[in-house]
Coordinates of C-alpha atoms (C1' of nucleotides) in Angstrom, one line a residue:
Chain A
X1017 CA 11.0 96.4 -88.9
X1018 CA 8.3 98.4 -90.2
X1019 CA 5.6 100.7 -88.6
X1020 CA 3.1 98.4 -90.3
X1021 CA 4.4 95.0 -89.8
X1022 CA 1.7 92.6 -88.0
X1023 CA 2.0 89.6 -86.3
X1024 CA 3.9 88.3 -89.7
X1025 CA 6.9 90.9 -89.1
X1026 CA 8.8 89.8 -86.3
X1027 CA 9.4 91.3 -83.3
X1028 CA 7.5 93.8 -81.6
X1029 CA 4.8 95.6 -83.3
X1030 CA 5.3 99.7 -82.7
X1031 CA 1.4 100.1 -82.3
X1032 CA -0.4 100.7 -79.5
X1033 CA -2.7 97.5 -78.9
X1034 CA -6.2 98.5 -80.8
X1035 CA -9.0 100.7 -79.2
X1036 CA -5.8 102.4 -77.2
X1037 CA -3.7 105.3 -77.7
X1038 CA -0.5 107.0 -77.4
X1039 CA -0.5 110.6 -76.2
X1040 CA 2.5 112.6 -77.9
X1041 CA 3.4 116.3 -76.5
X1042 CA 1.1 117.9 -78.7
X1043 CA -1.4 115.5 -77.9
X1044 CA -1.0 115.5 -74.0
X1045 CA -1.1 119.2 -74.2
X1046 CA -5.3 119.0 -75.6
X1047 CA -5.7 116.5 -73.0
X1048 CA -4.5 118.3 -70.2
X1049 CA -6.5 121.7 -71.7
X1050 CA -9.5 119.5 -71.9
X1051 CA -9.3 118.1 -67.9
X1052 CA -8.1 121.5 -66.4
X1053 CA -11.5 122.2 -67.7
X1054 CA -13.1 119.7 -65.9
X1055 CA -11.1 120.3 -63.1
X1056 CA -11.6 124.2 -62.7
X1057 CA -15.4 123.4 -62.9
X1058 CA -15.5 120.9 -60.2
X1059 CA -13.6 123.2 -57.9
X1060 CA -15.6 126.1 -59.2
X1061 CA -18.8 123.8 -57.8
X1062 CA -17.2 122.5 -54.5
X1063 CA -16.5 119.0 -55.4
X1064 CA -13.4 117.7 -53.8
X1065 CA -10.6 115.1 -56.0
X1066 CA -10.4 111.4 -55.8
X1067 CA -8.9 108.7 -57.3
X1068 CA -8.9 104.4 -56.6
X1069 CA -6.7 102.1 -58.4
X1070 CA -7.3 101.4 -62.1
X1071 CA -7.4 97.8 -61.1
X1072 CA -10.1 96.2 -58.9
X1073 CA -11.3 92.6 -58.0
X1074 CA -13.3 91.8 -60.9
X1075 CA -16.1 91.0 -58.2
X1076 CA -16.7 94.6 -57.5
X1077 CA -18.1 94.3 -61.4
X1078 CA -19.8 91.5 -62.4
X1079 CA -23.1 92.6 -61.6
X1080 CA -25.8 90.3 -62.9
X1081 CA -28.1 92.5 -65.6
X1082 CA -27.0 91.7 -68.8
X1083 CA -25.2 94.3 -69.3
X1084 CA -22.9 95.3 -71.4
X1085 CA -20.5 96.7 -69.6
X1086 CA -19.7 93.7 -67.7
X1087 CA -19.5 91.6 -70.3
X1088 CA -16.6 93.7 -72.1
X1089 CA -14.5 93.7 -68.5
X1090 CA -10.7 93.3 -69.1
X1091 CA -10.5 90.6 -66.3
X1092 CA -7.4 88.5 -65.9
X1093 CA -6.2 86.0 -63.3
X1094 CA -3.2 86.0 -61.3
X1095 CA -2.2 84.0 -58.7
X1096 CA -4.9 83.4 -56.4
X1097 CA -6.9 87.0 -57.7
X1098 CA -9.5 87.8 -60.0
X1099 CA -8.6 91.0 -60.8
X1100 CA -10.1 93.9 -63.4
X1101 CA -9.4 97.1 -65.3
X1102 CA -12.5 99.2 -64.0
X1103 CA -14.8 99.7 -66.9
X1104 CA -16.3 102.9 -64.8
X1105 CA -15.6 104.6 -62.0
X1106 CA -18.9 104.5 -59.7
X1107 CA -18.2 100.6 -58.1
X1108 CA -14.6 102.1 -57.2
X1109 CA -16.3 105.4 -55.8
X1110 CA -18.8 103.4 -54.6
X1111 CA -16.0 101.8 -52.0
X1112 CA -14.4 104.5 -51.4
X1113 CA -17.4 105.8 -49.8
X1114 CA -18.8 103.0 -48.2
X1115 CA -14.7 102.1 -46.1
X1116 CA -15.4 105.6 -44.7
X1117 CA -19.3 105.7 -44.4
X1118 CA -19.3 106.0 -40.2
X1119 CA -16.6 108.7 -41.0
X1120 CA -17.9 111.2 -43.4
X1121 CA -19.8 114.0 -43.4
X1122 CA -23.0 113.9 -46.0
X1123 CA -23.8 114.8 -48.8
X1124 CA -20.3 114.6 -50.0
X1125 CA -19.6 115.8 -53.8
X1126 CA -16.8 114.1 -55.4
X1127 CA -15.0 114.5 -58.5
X1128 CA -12.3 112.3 -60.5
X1129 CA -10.6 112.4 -64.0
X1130 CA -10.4 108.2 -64.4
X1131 CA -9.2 106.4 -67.3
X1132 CA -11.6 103.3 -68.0
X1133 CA -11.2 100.2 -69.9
X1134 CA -13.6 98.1 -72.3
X1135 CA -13.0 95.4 -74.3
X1136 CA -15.4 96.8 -77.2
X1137 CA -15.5 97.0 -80.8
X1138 CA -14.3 100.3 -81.9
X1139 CA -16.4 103.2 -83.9
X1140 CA -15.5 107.0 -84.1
X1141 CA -15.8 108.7 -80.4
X1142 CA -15.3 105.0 -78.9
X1143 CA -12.2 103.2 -78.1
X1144 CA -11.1 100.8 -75.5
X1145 CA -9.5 103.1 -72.9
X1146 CA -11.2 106.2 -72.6
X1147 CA -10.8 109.0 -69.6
X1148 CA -13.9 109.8 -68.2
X1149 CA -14.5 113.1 -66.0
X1150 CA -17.0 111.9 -62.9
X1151 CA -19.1 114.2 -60.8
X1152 CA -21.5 112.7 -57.7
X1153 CA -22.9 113.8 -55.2
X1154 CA -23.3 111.2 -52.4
X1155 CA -26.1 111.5 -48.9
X1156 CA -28.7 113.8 -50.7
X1157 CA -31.7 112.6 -51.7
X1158 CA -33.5 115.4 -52.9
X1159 CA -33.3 116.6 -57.0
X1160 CA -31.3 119.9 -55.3
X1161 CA -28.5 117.1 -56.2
X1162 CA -29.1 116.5 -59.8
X1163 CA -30.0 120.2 -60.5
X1164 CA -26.4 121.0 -59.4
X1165 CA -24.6 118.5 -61.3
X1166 CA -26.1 119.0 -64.6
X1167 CA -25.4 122.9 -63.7
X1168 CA -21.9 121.8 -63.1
X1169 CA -22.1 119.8 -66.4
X1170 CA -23.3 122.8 -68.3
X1171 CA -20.8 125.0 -67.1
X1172 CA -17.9 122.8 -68.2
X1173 CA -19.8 123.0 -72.0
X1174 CA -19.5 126.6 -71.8
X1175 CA -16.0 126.2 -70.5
X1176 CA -15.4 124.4 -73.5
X1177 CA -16.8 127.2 -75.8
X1178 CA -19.8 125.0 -77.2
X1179 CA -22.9 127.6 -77.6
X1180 CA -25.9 127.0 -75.7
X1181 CA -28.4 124.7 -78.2
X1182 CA -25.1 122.9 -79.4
X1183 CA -25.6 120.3 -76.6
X1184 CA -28.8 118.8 -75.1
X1185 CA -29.7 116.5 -72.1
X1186 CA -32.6 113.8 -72.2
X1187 CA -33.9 113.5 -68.9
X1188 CA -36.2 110.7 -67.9
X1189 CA -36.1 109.0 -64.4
X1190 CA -36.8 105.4 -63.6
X1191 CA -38.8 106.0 -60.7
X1192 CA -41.5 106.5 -62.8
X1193 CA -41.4 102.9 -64.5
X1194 CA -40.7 101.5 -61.3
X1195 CA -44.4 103.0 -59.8
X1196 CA -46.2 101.7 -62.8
X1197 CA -45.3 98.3 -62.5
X1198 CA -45.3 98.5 -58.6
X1199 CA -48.7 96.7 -58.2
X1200 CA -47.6 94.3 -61.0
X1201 CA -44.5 91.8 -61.5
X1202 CA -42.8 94.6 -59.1
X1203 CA -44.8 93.4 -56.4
X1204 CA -43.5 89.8 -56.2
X1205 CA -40.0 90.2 -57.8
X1206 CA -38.5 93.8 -57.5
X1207 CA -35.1 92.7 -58.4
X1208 CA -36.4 91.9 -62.4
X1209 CA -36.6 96.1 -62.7
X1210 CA -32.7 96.3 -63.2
X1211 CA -33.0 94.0 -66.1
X1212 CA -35.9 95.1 -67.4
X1213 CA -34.4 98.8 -67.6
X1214 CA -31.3 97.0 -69.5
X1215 CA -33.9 95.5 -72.2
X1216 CA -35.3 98.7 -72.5
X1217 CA -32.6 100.6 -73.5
X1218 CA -32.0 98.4 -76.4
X1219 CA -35.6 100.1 -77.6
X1220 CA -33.5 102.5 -80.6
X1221 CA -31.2 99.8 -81.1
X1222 CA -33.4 96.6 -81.8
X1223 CA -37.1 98.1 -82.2
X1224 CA -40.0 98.1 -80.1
X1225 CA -41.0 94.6 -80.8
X1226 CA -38.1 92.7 -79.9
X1227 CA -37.7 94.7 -76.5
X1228 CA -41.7 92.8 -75.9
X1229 CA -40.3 89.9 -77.0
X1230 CA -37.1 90.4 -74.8
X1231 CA -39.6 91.5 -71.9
X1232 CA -42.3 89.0 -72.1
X1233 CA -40.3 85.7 -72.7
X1234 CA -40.9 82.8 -71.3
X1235 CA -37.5 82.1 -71.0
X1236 CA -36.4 85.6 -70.0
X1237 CA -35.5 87.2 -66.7
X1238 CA -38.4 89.7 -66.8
X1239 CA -41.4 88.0 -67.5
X1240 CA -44.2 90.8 -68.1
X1241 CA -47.8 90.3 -68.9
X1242 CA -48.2 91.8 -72.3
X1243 CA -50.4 93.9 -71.0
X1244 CA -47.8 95.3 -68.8
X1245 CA -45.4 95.1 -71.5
X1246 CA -47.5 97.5 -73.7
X1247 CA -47.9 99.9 -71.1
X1248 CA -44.3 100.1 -70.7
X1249 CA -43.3 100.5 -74.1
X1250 CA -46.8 102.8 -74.3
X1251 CA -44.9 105.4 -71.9
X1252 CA -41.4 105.0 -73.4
X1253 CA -43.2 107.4 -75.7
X1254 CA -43.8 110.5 -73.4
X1255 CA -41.9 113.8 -74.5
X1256 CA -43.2 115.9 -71.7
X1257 CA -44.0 115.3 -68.2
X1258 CA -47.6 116.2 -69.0
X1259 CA -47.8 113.4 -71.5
X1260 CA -46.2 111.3 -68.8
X1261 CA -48.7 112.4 -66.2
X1262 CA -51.0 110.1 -68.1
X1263 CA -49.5 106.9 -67.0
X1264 CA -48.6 107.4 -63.8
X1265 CA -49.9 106.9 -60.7
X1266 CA -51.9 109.4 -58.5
X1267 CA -49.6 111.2 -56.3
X1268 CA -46.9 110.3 -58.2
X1269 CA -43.5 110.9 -56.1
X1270 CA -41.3 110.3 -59.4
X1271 CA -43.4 112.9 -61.2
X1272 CA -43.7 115.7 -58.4
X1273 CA -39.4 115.2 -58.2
X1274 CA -39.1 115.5 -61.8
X1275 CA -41.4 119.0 -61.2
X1276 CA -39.4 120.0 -58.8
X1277 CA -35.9 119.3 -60.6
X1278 CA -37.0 121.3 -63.6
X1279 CA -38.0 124.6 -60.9
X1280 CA -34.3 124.1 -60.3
X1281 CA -33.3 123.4 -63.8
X1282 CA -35.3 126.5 -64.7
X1283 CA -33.0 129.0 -61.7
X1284 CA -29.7 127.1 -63.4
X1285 CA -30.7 128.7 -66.7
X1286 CA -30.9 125.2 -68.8
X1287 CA -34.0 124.0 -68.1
X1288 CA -34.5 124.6 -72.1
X1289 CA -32.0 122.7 -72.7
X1290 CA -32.7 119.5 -70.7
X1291 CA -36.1 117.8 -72.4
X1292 CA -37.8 115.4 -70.7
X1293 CA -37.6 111.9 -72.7
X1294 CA -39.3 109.1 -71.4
X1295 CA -37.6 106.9 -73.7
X1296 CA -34.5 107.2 -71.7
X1297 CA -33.3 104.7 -69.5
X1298 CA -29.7 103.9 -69.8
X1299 CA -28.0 100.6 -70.0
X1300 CA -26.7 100.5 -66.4
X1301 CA -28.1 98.2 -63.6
X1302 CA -27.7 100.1 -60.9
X1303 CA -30.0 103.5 -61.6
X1304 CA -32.9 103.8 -59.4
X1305 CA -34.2 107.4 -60.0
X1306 CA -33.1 110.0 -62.8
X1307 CA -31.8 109.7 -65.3
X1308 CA -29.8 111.8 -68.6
X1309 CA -27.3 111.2 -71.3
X1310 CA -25.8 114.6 -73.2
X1311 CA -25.6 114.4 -77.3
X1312 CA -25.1 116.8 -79.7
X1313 CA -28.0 118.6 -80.9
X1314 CA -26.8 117.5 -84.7
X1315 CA -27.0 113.9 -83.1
X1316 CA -24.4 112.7 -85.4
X1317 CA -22.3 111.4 -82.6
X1318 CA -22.7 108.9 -79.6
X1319 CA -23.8 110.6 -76.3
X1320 CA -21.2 112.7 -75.1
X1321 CA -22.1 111.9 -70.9
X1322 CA -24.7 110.3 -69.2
X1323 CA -25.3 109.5 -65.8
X1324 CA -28.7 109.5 -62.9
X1325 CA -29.5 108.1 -59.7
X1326 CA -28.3 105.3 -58.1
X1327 CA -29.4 105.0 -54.6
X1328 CA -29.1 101.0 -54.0
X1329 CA -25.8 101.0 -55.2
X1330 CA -23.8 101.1 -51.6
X1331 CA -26.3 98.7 -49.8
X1332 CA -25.8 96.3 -52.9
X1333 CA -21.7 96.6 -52.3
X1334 CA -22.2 95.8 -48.6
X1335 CA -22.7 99.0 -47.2
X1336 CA -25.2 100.9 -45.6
X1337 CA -27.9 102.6 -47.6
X1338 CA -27.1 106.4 -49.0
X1339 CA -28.8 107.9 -51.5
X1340 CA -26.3 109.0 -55.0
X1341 CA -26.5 110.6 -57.9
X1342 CA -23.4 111.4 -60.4
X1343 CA -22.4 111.5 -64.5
X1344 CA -19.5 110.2 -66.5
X1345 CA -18.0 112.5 -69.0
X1346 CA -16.0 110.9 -71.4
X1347 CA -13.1 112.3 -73.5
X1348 CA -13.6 110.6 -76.7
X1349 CA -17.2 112.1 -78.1
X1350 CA -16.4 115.3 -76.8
X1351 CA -13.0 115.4 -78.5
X1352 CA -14.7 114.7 -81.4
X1353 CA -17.2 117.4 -81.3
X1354 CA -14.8 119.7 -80.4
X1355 CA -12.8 119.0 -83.5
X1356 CA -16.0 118.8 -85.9
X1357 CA -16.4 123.0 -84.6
X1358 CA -12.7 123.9 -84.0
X1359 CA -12.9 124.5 -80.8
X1360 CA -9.8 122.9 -79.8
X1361 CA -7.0 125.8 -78.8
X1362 CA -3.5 125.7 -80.2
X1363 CA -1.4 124.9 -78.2
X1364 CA 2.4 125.4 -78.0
X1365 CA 5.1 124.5 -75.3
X1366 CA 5.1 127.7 -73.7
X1367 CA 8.5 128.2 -72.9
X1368 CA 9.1 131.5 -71.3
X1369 CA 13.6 131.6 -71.3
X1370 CA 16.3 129.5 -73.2
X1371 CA 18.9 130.2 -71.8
X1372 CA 22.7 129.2 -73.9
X1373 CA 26.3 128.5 -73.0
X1374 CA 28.3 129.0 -76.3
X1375 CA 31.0 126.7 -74.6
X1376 CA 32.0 124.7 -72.2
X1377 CA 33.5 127.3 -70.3
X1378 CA 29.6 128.9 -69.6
X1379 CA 28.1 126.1 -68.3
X1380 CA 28.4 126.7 -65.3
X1381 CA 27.2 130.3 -65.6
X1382 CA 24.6 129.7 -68.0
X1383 CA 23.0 126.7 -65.0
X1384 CA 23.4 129.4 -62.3
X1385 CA 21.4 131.9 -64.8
X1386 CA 18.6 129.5 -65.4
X1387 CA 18.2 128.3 -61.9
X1388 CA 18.0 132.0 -61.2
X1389 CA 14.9 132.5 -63.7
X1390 CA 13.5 129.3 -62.7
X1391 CA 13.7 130.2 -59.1
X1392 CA 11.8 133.4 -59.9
X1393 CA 9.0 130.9 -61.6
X1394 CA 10.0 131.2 -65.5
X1395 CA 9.5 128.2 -68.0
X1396 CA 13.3 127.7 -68.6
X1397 CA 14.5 125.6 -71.2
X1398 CA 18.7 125.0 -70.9
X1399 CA 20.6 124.6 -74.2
X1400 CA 22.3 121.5 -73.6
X1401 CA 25.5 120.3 -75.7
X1402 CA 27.0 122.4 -78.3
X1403 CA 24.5 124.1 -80.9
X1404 CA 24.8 126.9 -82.9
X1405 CA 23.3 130.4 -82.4
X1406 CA 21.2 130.4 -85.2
X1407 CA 19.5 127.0 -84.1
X1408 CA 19.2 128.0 -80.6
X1409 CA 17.2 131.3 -81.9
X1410 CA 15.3 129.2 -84.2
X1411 CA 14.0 127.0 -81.9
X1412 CA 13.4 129.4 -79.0
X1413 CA 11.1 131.4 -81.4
X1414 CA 9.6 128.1 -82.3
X1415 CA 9.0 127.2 -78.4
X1416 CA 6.7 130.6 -77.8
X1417 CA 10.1 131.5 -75.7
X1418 CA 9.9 135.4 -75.1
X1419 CA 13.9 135.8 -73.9
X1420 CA 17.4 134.3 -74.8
X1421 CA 20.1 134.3 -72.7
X1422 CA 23.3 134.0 -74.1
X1423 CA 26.7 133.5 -72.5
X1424 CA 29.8 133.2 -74.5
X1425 CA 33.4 133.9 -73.4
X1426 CA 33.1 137.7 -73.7
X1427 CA 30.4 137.4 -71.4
X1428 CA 31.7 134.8 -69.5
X1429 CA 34.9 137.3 -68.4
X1430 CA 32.6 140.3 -67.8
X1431 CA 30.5 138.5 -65.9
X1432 CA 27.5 139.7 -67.8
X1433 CA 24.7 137.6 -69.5
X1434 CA 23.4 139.1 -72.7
X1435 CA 19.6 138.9 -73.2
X1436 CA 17.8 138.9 -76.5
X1437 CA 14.2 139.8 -76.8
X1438 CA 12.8 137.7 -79.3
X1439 CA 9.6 140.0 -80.1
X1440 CA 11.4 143.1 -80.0
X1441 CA 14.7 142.2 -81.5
X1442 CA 16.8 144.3 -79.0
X1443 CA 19.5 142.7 -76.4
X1444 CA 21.1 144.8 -73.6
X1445 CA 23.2 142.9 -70.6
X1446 CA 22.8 141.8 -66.9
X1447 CA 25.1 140.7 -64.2
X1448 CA 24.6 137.2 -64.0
X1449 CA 22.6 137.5 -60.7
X1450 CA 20.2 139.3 -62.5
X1451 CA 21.0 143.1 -61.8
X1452 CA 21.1 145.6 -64.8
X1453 CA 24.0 147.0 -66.3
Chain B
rG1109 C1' -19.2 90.0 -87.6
rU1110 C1' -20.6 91.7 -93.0
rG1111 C1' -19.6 95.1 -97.2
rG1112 C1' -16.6 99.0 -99.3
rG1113 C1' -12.2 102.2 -99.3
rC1114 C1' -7.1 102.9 -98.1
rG1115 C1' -1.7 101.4 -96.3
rU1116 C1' 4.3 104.8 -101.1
rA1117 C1' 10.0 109.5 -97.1
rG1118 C1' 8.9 112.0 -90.2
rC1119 C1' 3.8 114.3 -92.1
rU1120 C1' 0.1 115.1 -96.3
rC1121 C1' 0.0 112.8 -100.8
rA1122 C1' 1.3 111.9 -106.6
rG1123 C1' 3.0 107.7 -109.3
rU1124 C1' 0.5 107.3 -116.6
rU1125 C1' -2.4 100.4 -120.0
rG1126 C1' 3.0 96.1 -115.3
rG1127 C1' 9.1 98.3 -117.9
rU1128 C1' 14.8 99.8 -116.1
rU1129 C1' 18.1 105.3 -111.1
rA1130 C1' 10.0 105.7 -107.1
rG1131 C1' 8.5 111.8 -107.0
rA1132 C1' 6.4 116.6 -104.9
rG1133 C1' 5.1 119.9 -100.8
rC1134 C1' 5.9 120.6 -95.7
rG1135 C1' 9.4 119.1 -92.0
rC1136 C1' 14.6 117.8 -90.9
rC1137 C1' 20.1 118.5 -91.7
rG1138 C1' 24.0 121.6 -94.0
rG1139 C1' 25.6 126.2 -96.6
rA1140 C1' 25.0 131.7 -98.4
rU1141 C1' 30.9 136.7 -93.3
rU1142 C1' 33.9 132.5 -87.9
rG1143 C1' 28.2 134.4 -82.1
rU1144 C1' 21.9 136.5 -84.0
rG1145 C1' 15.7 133.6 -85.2
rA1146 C1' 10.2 134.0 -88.6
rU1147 C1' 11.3 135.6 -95.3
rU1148 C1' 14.6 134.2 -99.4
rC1149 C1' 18.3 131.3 -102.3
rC1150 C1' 21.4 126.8 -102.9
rG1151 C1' 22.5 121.9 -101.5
rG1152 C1' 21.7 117.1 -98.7
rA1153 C1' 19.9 113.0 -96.0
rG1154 C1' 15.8 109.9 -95.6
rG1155 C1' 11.7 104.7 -98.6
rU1156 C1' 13.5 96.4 -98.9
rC1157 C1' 6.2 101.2 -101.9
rG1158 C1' 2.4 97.6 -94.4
rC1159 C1' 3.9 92.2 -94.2
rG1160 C1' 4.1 87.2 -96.6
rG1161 C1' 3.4 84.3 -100.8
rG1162 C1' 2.0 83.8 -106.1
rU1163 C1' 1.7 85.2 -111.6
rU1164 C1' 5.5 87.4 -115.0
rC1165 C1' 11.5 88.1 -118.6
rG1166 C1' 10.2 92.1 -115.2
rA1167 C1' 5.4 94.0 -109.8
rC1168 C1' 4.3 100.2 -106.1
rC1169 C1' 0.9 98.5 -110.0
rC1170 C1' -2.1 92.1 -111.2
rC1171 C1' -3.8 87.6 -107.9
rC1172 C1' -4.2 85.2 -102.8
rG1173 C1' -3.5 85.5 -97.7
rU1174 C1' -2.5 88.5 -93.5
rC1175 C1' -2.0 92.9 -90.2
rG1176 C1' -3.5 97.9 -89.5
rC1177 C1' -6.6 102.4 -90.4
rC1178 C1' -11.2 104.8 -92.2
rC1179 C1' -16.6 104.6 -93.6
rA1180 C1' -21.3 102.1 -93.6
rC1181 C1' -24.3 98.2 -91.6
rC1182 C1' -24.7 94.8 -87.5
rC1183 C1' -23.9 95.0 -82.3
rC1184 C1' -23.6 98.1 -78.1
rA1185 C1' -22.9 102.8 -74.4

RNA sequence: GUGGGCGUAGCUCAGUUGGUUAGAGCGCCGGAUUGUGAUUCCGGAGGUCGCGGGUUCGACCCCCGUCGCCCACCCCA
């Protein structure tokens, strides 16, 4: 059977199914550079691991909105369970927190490395199974919470060596929508304003007339005068929370956070790079306050994280109230990116000692040797079977290795290992326990 | 979903207007003093040319279908 063959060839296909990948050794090795990264950060900031089960009942994720996300769930039925891959990680977070909520100490800042699943069509930096790197914060309501993420989220750019300028943040926050239209259709029906923030993030995608068409339909979910459609798309157009001033309210609490989160932004050091965009919503139902995505200042790629407020989410799930606030970080765009400016390390297997029986006879030694230098912490790789010298040399130079340790029957009846440094081309001989000769 | 491009050795690719044993580089294996690696030299293995069907005396090449990958648009985070 053929790499290629389809459906048409007969038996398995040797693919991965589409949208998902396999991860080889030199493959794993860029992943795992890429979430120690992510991890060292976290700790670096305080945050503490986590993890849930990459399957869920599909009922912690159908949320009603219109969004995307839940229409492209990988659900599936079995037995008497609807059960999903999680297309994020919040709603898992989200019960983690809420089966522990009399039991933990707030604000609690958590951090997970979770591999998500959508059932999507695919384009360059998207795929169906993608590892995202989450940060929240959970019991702080105050913008001290977002300041330190999107610190956190900076610091793991740097980590990564992109320069300062190569990667921005839109900020906006939805609190500010959410005032403008609190005397309006707000006042009768607060739960349209999840919807209505879905529609408007469609704004770049479909134009500004189809999201008044989408907002003021009849038939729709929203229902906004088009007066208060206008108004809405009006502000969509603020680039500075000056111009945004203009529309809000007096005594504006959306406006004096967003004031205060860029004092904090400013004492971070990337308050430059975080402009405010009004236009920025984000698909997700859930948000209730700030919000951000990060893209690459070329803005040839998809947004490389996003993430904001979500303080409704735990009562929504059954739980009592507690303010959030977190970010997804996928691996896919950033992957990219990296590779666009060859940033991406090389990375080799880092073995430190082979270590080689010529025979049969020095087995036995040679496993006694290498349990030695593995004992002591050395990357040891064991010859196995029969090879010959020049091979095992070969590929212990190919392997980073910096020693060989060879054992043949001369050595084997002195007792004596004989150990070749690779760099310097010189061999002298040890005991096998490891004492010089 | 629409349009375009591409599927030839493990990898990157070449393959003349359809013509007989399908090539290169890298990699891999073996050899050049039986236990000494990055260079060099010599040799070798490995492909039903993505898959299926059709046209033809003859198909890697032309036609149809199909699967997969890439790009753009559409859609959407």
């Amino acid at each position: 059977m053929s790499k290629g063959s389809g459906k048409q060839g007969g038996g398995a296909s040797l693919q991965p199914p589409r949208g998902t990948r396999d991860f080889y050794p030199e493959d794993m090795r860029r992943r795992s550079w890429l979430f120690e990264r992510f991890r060292e950060i976290a700790l670096r900031f305080g945050f503490e691991e986590v993890d849930a089960p990459m399957v869920e009942h599909a009922e912690l994720f159908t949320r009603k909105a219109g969004e995307e996300i839940v229409e492209q769930l990988y659900h599936f039925e079995l037995h008497d369970r609807h059960l999903a891959l999680r297309p994020e990680f919040t709603p898992s977070l989200a019960r983690l927190v809420i089966a522990r909520q009399g039991a933990l100490r707030f604000p609690i800042r958590w951090f997970a490395i979770a591999q998500n699943w959508r059932y999507e069509r695919m384009t360059r930096g998207r795929r169906r199974e993608h590892y995202q790197w989450n940060m929240d914060v959970w019991g702080e309501p105050g913008v001290e919470a977002e300041a330190e993420l999107l610190g956190a989220m900076f610091a793991a750019l740097d980590g990564l060596g992109l320069a300062r300028g190569q990667v921005k943040v839109r900020l906006n926050s939805r609190g500010l929508l959410e005032e403008s239209l609190r005397g309006g259709v707000l006042a009768d029906r607060p739960e349209v304003f999840a919807p209505l923030c879905v529609v408007i993030d469609k704004i770049d995608k479909i134009g500004a007339e189809a999201v008044t068409d989408l907002l003021c339909s009849a038939d729709g979910e929203v229902r906004l005068t088009s007066g208060e459609a206008e108004r809405v798309i009006e502000m969509l157009g603020a680039r500075s929370l000056d111009e945004a001033a203009r529309f809000t309210t007096p005594g504006s609490q959306a406006l004096a956070d967003l004031r205060t989160l860029y004092d904090l932004l400013d004492a971070y050091g990337i308050a430059d790079q975080v402009p405010f965009d009004a236009s920025v919503v984000r698909g997700l139902a859930y948000y209730t306050g700030v919000v951000f995505e990060a893209f690459d200042a070329q803005g040839s790629l998809r947004a490389i994280a996003g993430g904001g407020r979500y303080d409704r989410l735990a009562e929504t799930l059954g739980g009592r109230p507690v303010p959030a606030v977190g970010f997804g970080f996928g691996d896919a765009v950033i992957g990219e990116l990296l590779a666009d400016e060859g940033l991406w390390p090389e990375l080799g297997r880092e073995i430190q000692d082979v270590v080689h029986a010529f025979g049969p006879e020095e087995k036995t030694a040679a496993i006694r040797v290498a349990t030695r230098l593995r004992e002591q912490g050395r990357r040891v790789e064991l010859t196995l079977g029969q090879s010959k010298l020049k091979r095992v040399l070969g590929d212990a130079d190919k392997a980073g290795a910096e020693r060989v340790f060879l054992i043949g029957e001369d050595e084997r009846r002195r007792g004596v290992v004989t150990v070749r440094d690779l760099a310097r081309q010189t061999e002298h001989e040890e005991s096998l326990d490891g004492g010089s000769r």
